[in-house]
CSV table of C-alpha atoms in Angstrom, one decimal:
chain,number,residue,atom,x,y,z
A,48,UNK,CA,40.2,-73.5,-66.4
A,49,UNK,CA,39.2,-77.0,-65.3
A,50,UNK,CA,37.2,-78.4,-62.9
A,51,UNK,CA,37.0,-82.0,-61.6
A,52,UNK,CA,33.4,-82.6,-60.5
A,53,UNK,CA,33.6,-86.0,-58.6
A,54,UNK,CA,29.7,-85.7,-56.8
A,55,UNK,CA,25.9,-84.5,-57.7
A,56,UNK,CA,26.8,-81.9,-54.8
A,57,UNK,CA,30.0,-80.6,-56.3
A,58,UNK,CA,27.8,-80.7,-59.8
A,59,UNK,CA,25.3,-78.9,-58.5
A,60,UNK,CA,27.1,-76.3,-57.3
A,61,UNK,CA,29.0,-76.0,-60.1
A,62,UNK,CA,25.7,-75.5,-62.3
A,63,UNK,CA,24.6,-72.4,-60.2
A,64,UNK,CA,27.5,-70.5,-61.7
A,65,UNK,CA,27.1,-71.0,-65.0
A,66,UNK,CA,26.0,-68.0,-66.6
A,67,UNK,CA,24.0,-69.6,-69.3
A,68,UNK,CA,21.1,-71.8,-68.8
A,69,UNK,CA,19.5,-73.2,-71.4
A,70,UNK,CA,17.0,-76.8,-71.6
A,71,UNK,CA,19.8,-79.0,-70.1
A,72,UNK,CA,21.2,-77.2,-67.9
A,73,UNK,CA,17.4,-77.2,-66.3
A,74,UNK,CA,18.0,-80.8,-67.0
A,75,UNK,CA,21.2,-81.3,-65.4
A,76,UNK,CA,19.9,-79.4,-61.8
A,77,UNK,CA,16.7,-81.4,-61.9
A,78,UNK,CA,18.5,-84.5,-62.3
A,79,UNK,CA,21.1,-83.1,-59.4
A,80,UNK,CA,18.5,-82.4,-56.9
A,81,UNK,CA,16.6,-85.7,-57.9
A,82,UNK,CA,19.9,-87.7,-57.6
A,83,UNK,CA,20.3,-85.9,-54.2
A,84,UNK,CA,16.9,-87.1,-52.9
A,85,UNK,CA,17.2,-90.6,-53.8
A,86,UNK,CA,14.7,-90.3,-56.9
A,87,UNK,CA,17.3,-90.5,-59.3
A,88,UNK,CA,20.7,-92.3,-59.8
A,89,UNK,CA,24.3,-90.5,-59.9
A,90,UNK,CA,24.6,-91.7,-62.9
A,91,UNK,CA,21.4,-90.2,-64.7
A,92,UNK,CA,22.7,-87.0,-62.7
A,93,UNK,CA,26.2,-87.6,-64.6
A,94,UNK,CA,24.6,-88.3,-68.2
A,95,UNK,CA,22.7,-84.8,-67.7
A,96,UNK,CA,26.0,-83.1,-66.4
A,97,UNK,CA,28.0,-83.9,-69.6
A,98,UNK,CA,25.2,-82.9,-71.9
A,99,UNK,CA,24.8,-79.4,-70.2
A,100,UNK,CA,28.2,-79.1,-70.0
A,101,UNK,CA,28.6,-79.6,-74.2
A,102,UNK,CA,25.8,-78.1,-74.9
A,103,UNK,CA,26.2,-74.9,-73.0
A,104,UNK,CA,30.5,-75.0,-73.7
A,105,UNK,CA,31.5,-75.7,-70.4
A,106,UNK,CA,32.9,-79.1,-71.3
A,107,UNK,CA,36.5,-80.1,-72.2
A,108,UNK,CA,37.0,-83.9,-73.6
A,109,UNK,CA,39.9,-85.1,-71.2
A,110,UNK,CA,41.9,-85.7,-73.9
A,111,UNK,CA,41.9,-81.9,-75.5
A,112,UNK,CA,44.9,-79.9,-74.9
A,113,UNK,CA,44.6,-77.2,-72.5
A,114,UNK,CA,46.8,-74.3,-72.8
């Protein structure tokens, strides 16, 4: 399944169902929430995204085939 996460609000909600949450993924919400706030930039929020994503293998490269 894909999902196309286009804001830190769609991001964040996305992270709350992941089942596993590991060091970034802690990451990735706190950067969400800051991002949210105004502390942080959508970009830093982004950057954090991606890494949880890979690290906890919820992450498909756009260019990998998807059957």
């Amino acid at each position: 399944m894909t999902y196309n996460v286009n804001s830190v609000e769609a991001a964040s909600e996305y992270l709350v169902k992941w089942t596993k949450r590991g060091p970034k993924w802690n990451q990735a919400v706190r950067a969400c929430m800051a991002a949210m706030a105004g502390e942080a930039t959508a970009q830093e929020a982004r950057r954090c995204f991606r890494l949880a994503a890979i690290e906890e293998g919820q992450f498909r490269a756009a260019h990998e085939k998807t059957d």
